[in-house]
Every structure is written in C-alpha cells, then in structure tokens.
CSV table of C-alpha atoms in Angstrom, one decimal:
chain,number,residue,atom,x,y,z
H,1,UNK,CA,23.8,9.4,19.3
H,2,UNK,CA,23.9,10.7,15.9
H,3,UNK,CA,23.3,14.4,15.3
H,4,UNK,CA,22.8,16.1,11.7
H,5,UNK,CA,24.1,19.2,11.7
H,6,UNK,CA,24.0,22.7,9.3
H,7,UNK,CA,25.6,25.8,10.0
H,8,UNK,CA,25.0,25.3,14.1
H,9,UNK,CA,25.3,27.3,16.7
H,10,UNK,CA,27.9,27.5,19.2
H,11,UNK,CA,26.0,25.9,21.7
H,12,UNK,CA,26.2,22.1,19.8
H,13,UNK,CA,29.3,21.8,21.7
H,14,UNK,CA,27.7,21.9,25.3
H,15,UNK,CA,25.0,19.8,24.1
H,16,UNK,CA,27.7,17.1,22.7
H,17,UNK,CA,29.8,17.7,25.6
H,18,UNK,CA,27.0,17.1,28.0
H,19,UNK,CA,25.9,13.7,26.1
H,20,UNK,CA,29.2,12.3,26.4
H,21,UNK,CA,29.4,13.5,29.7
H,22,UNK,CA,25.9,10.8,30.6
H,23,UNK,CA,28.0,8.1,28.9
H,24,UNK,CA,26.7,8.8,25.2
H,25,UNK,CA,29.1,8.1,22.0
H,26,UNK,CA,28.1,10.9,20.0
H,27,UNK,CA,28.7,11.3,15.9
H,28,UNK,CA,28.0,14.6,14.4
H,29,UNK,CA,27.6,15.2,10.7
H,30,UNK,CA,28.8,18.7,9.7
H,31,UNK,CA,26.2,18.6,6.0
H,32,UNK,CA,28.8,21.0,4.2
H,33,UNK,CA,28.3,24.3,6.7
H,34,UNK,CA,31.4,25.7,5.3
H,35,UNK,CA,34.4,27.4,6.2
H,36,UNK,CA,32.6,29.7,9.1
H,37,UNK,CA,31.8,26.8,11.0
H,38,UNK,CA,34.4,24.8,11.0
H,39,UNK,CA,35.5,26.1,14.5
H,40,UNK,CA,32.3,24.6,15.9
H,41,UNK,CA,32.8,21.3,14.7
H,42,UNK,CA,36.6,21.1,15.7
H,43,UNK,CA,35.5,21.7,19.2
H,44,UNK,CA,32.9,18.9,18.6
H,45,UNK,CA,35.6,17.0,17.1
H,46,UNK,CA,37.4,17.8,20.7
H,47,UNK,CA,35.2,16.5,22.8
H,48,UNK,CA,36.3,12.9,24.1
H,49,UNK,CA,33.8,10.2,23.0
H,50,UNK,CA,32.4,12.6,19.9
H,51,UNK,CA,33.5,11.8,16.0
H,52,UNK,CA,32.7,14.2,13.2
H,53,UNK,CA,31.8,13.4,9.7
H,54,UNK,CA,31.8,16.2,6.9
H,55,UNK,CA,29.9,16.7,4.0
H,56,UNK,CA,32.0,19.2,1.2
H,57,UNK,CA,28.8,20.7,0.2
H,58,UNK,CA,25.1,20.7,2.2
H,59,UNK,CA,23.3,17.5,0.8
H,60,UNK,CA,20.3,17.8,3.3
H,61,UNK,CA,19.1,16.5,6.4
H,62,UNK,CA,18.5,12.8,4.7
H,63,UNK,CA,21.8,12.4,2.9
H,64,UNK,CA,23.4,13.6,7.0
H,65,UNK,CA,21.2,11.0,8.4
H,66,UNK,CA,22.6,8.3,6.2
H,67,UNK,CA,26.1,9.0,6.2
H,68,UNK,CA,25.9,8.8,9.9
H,69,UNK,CA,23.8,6.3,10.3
H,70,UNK,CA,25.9,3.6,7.5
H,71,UNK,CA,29.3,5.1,10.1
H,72,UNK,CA,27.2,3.5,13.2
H,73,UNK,CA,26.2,0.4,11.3
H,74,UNK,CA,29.7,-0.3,10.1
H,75,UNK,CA,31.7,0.7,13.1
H,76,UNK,CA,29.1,-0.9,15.8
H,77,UNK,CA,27.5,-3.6,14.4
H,78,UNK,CA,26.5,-5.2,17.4
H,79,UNK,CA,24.8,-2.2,18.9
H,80,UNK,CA,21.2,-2.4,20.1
H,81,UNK,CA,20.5,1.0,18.0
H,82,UNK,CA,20.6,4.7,17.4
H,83,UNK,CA,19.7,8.3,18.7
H,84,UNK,CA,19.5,10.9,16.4
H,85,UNK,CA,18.7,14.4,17.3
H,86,UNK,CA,18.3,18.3,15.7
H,87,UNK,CA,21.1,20.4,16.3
H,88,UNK,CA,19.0,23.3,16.8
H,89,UNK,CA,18.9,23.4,20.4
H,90,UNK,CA,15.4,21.5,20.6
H,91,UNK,CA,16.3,18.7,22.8
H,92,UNK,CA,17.3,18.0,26.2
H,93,UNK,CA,19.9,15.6,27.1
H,94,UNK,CA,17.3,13.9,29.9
H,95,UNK,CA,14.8,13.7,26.8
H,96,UNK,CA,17.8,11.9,24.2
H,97,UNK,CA,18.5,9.0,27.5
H,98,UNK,CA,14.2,8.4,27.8
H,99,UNK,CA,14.0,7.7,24.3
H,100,UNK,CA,17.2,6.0,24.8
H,101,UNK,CA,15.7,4.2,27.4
H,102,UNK,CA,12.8,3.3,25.3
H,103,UNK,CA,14.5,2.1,22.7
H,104,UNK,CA,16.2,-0.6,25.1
H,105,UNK,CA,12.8,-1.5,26.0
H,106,UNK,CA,11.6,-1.6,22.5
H,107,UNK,CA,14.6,-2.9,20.6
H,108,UNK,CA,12.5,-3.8,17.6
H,109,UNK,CA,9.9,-0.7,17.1
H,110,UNK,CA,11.1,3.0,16.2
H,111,UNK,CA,10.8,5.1,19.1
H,112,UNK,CA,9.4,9.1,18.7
H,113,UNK,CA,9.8,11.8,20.9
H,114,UNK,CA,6.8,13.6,20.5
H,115,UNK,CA,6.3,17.3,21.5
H,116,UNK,CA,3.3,18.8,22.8
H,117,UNK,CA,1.3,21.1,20.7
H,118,UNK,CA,-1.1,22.9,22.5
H,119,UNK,CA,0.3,26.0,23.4
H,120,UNK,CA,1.4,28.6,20.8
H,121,UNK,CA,3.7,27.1,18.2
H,122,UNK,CA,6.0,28.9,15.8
H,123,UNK,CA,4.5,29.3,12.2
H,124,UNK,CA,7.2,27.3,10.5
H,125,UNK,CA,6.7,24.3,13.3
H,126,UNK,CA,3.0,24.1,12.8
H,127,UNK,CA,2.8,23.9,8.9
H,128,UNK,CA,3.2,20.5,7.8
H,129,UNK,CA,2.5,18.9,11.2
H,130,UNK,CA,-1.0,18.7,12.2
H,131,UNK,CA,-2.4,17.7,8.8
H,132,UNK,CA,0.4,15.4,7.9
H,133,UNK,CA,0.2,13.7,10.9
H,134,UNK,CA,-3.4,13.1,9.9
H,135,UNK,CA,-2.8,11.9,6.5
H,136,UNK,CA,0.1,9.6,7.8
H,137,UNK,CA,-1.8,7.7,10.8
H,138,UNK,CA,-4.1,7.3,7.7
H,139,UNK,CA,-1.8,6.1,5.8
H,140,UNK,CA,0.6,4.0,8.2
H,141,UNK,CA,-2.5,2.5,10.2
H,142,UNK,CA,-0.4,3.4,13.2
H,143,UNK,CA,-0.4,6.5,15.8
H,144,UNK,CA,1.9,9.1,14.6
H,145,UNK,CA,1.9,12.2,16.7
H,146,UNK,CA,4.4,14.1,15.9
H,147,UNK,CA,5.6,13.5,12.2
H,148,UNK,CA,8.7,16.1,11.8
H,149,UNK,CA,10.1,15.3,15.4
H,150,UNK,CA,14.3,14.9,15.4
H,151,UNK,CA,14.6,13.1,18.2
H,152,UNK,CA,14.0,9.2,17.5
H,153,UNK,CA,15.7,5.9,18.7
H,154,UNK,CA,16.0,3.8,15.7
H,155,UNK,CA,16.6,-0.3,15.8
H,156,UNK,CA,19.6,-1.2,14.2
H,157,UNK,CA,17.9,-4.1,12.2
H,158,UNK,CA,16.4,-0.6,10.7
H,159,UNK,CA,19.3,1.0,9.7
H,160,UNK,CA,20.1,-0.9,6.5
H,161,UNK,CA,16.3,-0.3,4.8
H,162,UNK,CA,16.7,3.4,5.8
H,163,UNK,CA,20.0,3.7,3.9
H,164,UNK,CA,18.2,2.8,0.7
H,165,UNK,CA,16.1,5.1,1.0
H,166,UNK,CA,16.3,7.6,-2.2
H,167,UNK,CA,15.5,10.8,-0.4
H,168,UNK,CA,18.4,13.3,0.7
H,169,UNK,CA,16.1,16.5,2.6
H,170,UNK,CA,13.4,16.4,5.4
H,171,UNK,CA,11.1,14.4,3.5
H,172,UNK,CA,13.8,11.6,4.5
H,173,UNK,CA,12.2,11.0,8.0
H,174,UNK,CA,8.6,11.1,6.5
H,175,UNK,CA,9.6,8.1,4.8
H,176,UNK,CA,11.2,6.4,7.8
H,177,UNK,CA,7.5,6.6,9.1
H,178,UNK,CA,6.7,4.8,6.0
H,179,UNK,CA,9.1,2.1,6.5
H,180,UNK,CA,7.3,1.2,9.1
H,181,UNK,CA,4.2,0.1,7.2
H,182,UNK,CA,6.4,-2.0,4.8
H,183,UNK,CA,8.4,-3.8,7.0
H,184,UNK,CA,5.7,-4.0,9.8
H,185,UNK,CA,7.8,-2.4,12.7
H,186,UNK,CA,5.9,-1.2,15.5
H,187,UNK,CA,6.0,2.9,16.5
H,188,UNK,CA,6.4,3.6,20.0
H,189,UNK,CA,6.0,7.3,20.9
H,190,UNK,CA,7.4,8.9,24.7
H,191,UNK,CA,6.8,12.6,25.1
H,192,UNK,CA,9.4,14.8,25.5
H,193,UNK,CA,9.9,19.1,26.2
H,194,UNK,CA,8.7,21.4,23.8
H,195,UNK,CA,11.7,24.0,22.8
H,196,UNK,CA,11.8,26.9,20.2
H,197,UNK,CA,14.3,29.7,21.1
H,198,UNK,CA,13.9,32.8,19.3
H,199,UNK,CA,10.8,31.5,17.6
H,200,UNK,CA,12.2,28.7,16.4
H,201,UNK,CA,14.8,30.7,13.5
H,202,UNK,CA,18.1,27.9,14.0
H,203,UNK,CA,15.9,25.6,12.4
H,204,UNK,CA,16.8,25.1,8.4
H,205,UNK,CA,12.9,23.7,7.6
H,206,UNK,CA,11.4,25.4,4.9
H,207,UNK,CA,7.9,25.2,5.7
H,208,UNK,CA,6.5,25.5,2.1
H,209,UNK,CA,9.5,24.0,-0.3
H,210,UNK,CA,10.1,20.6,2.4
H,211,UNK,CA,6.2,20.4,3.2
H,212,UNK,CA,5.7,20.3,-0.8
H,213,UNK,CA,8.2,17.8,-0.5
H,214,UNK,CA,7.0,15.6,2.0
H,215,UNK,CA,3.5,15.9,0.1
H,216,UNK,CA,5.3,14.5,-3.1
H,217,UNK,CA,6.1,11.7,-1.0
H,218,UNK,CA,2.5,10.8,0.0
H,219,UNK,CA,1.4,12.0,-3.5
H,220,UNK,CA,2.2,8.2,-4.4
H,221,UNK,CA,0.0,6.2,-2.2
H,222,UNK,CA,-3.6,8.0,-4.3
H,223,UNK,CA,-1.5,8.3,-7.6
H,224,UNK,CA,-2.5,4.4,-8.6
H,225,UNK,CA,-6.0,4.2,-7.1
H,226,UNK,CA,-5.9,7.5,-9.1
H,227,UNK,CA,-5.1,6.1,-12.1
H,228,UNK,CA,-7.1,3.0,-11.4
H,229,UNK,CA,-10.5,5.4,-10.7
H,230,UNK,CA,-10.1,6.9,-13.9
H,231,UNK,CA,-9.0,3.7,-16.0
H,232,UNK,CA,-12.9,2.5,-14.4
H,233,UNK,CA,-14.2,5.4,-15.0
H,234,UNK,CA,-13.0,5.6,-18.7
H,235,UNK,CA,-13.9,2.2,-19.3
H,236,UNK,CA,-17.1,2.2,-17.5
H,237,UNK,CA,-18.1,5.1,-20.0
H,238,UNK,CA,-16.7,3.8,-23.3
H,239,UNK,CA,-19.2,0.5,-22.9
H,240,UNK,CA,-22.2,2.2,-21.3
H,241,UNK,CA,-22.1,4.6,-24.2
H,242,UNK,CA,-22.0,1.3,-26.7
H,243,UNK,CA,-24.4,-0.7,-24.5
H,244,UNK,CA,-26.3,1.5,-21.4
H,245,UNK,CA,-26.1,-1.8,-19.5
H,246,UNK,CA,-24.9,-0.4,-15.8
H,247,UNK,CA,-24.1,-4.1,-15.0
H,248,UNK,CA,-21.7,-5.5,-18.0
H,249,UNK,CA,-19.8,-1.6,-18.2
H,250,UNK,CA,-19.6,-1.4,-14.2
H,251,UNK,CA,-17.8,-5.4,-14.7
H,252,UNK,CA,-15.6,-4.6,-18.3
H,253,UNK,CA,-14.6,-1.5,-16.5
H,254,UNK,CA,-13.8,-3.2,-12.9
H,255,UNK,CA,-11.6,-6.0,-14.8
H,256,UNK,CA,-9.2,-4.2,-16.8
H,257,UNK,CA,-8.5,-1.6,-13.6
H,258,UNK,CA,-8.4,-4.1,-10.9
H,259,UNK,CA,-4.9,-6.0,-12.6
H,260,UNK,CA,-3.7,-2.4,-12.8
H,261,UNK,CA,-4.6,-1.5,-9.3
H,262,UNK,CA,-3.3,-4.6,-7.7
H,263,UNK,CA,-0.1,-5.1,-9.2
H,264,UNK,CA,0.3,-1.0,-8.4
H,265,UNK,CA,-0.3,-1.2,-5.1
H,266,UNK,CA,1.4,-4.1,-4.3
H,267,UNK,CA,4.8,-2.6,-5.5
H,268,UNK,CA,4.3,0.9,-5.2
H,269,UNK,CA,2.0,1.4,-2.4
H,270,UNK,CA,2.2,-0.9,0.1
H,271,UNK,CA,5.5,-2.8,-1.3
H,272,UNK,CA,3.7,-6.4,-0.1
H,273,UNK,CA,6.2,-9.0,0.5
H,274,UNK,CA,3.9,-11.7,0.7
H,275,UNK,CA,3.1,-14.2,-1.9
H,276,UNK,CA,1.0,-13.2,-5.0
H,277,UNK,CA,-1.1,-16.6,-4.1
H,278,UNK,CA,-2.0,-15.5,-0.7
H,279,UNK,CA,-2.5,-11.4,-1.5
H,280,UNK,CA,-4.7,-11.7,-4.8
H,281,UNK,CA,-7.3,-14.3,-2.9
H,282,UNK,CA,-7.9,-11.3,-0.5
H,283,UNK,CA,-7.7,-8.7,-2.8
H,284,UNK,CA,-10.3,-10.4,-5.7
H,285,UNK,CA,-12.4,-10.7,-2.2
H,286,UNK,CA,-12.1,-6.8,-1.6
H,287,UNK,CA,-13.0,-6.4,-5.4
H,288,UNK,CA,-15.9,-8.5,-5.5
H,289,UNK,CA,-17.7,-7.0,-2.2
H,290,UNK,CA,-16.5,-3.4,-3.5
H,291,UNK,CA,-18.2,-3.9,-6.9
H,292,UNK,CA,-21.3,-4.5,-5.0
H,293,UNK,CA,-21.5,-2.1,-2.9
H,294,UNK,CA,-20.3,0.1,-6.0
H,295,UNK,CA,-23.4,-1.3,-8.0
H,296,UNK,CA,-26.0,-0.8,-5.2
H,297,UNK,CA,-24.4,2.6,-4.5
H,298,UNK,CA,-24.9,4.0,-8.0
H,299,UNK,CA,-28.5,2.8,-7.9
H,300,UNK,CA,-29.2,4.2,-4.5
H,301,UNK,CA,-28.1,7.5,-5.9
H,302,UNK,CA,-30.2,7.5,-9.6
H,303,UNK,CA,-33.7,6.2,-8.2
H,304,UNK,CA,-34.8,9.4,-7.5
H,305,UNK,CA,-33.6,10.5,-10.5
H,306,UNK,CA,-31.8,13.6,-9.1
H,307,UNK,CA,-28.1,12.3,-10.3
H,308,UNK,CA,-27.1,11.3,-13.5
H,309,UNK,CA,-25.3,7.5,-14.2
H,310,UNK,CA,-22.1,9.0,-14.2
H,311,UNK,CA,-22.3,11.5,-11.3
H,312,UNK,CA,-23.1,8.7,-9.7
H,313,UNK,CA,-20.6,5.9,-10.8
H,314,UNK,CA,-17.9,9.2,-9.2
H,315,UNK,CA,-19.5,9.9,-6.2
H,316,UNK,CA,-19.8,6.0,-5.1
H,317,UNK,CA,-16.2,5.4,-5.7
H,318,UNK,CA,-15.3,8.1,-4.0
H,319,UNK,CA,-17.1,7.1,-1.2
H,320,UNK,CA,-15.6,3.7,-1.1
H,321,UNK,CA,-12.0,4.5,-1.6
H,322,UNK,CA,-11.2,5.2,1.9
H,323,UNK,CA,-12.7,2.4,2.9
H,324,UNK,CA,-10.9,0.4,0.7
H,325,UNK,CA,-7.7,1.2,1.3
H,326,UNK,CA,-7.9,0.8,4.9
H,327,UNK,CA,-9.0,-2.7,3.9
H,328,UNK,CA,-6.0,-3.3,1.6
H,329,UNK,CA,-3.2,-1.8,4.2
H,330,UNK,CA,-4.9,-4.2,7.1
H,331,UNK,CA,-6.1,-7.1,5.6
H,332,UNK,CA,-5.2,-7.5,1.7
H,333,UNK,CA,-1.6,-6.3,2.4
H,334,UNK,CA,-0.9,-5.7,6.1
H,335,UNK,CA,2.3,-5.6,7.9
H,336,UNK,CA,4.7,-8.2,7.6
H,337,UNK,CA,5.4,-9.9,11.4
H,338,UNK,CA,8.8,-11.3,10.8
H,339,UNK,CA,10.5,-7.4,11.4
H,340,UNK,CA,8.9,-7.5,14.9
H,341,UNK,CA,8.5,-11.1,16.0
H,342,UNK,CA,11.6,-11.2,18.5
H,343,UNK,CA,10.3,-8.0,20.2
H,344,UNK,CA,9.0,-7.3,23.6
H,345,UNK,CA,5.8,-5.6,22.1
C-alpha cells in the first residue's frame, strides 16, 4: 500500500494502523509537510508493518508517487503489485482490499476505484472530472470513469514505465491513464464509497492550476494533427492560388503534411512500438481513403455554391479528424499485446 501524503491530518494514523492491522505493508511518503507534521508521520513511522519516506520540500503528488513506488519496486521485486491511496480520508480500508483483490485477479491491467457521481459533489471534485473523463476515453479508446481517483492497484510490470514519467503534480496519474494506451495494458474499474468530509477541504487539488495542468498534458495529442491541418491547409492554398486545380493543391498539400503527421504521431502521440514497415502500410491506407472523402467532402459543400473552396477545405477536415484518429489509435497504431498477453483478461 503506498500512500502520498501532504500536511495530513491526524487521522492517517488510524487509517495506516487499520491497514496493517488486515495484513497490509503500508509505505507512506511524507512530500516535504514540514516541521508541524512531523508528529503525524512518527506515529505512522510507529505503526508495525508501516515505513515512512520524506521529501525535504513538497515536490507534488507525482514525484510522492515515484519515490514510493521505485522503494516498492526495489525492496519487493517479486510482488504481484501496488495500492496507492489519498491521504485525505477518502478511502475505506474494505475499498483499498477490493481493489486489492482485483488486482490479484487482474495482475496485468491497472485497476480504478471509481466513485459515484450522482449525488451533489464538492466544486473542486467535479472540475476536471466529467469532461476529462470524456476527452480521455476518447483518447485512451478505453472506459475511464473516474480520471482523478487515488485509489488504484497498479501491476508491478507497470511500475518501471511510471517512474519515467517526467511529471511531478496531479497531472502524474492522468498520464498513468495514458500509459495504458502506449503499452496496451487493460483498465479494470471496481466501484468503491464516495467520501468528502467537510466538503472535501483536506484535499491539496487545485481545481484550476492542476486541471490546466492535466489539459497541457492532453494539449499534445491535437498539437501535431494541429500542426499537420494547418501545414495542408497552408499548402493546399499556396498551389490553388498558383493553379485553382482543387485536385493537384488537395494532393501537393496532403504529401508534404502526411510525413509530418505520421512520424508525429507515431512518437509523440501514440508512441507506436511497432515496426515502421507494418505502421506506414496502414497509415498511407487511412491517408488515401481520408483524401477522398476529403475531396468529395469539399465538393459536397461548394455545389450549391453557398461555401467558398476554402471554408470548405476547413470544415471537411474538421469533420474527418475525429474519425481519423480513432482509426489511427485502433487500427494504424493500436495497443501493443505483449504488456497483456500473460493476463487473465
């Protein structure tokens, strides 16, 4: 059980004391909560079958993860996995052994204890949740519930890729989500108690600095189609301007941004660890039938002659770029199996 931990209250100790009490090792990272704390953490430290790690100086909630999570790796390395959970009174010990218990099941998927969110809901726990959750089944082309929960059994074939992950804040367990596309491990969600005491105040999210944050994160996944659109775009008006051929500027444009977008998405986007020779057949494919439906699209939209050429050249790629990147995360680059082949899934 690992257990990240900022200027707690008192009550981390009964929590801790009742884990190890139902036969849970527990580590606790103290992230730099200073001097005032320290008497919470020394009885944490007191409790048999609990270890405490220290931070000098609050890093965040990421750089806590990965400090205790590289302690578990190194001191068990035989173990089947880890627990972590907030420190802010939010979880039940029955709920920390079911996703325990999952996890057992599911030694090769990341397990999620998802809350409920139908009743009220604090402010601060609402922002960031219901349309990131959105974006990130998008994204991940997995279901994702609950994107900010604290309470998750992670595989321990997972724990080296999380510790090189650059991120030291919240936006940390976004991209554990992430991982999950690039190294095709299954998500596995159990539902578990919803809990905010005194509307939810012990918790040290920032709803509008760490959502900006996590946004950043998925800022990166549009940023090259992005910058693909407008290369096209550019392109497709420089030659139509020269030559008001639709055909040859929809093709000169469609070249020179389709080496850009694949190689971009391949190691920024989806991170592909498959062979150039077998991801560039599919992805020419997914061009070809693209710039078709691109072409008809732009005609579709100028017979009436209600829309200008390039009004239209925007509007059909717009339409098309969700579909094509749900093609490209399934089919051009999907999941690698290897991460998940020796599970019970």
């Amino acid at each position: 059980m690992l257990i990240p931990a900022f200027k707690p209250e008192p009550t981390l100790v009964d929590f801790v004391r009742s884990l190890t009490s139902a036969g849970v090792r527990a580590v606790v990272v103290d992230d730099g909560s200073g001097p005032d704390f320290a008497s919470v953490f020394d009885a944490v430290q007191r409790v048999e079958g609990a270890v405490v790690l220290r931070h000098a100086v609050n890093l965040g909630k990421g750089a806590a993860l990965k400090m205790g999570l590289n302690h578990i790796a190194c001191d068990d390395r035989d173990g089947l996995g880890v627990v972590t959970a907030d420190a802010d009174n939010q979880h039940t010990v029955e709920d920390v052994l079911a996703v325990a218990e999952s996890l057992a099941g599911n030694p090769h998927s990341l397990v999620l204890g998802v809350r409920g969110f139908d009743g009220k809901l604090p402010l601060r726990s609402r922002i960031g949740n219901v349309t990131t959750r959105c974006v990130l089944q998008w994204v991940v082309g997995q279901r994702v519930s609950d994107t900010q929960t604290g309470l998750r059994g992670i595989p321990m074939a997972m724990v080296p890729r999380l510790l090189l992950i650059p991120h030291q804040g919240y936006e940390f367990e976004l991209e554990m989500l992430l991982v999950c596309k690039y190294e095709g491990i299954r998500i596995v969600e159990i539902g578990i108690q919803t809990i905010y005491l005194n509307d939810n105040r012990s918790s040290h999210f920032n709803p509008l600095l760490d959502s900006f944050r996590i946004y950043f994160v998925l800022l990166r996944f549009t940023l090259v189609s992005l910058v693909s659109a407008v290369l096209d775009n550019v392109v497709f008006a420089v030659m139509f301007m020269g030559w008001p051929n639709v055909a040859a500027a929809q093709i000169t444009g469609r070249i020179l941004a389709t080496l850009f977008n694949f190689l971009g998405n391949r190691h920024t986007v989806f991170r592909s660890k498959e062979q150039i020779s077998r991801t560039l057949p599919r992805y020419l494919a997914l061009v070809a039938v693209s710039g078709g439906m691109s072409y008809g699209l732009i005609h579709l939209f100028t017979a009436s002659g209600a829309m200008g050429v390039y009004l239209a050249k925007i509007l059909a790629e717009t339409v098309l770029f969700f579909l094509n990147f749900v093609v490209q995360r399934d089919v051009v680059f999907p999941r690698v199996s290897r991460a998940v082949e020796a599970g019970p899934n």
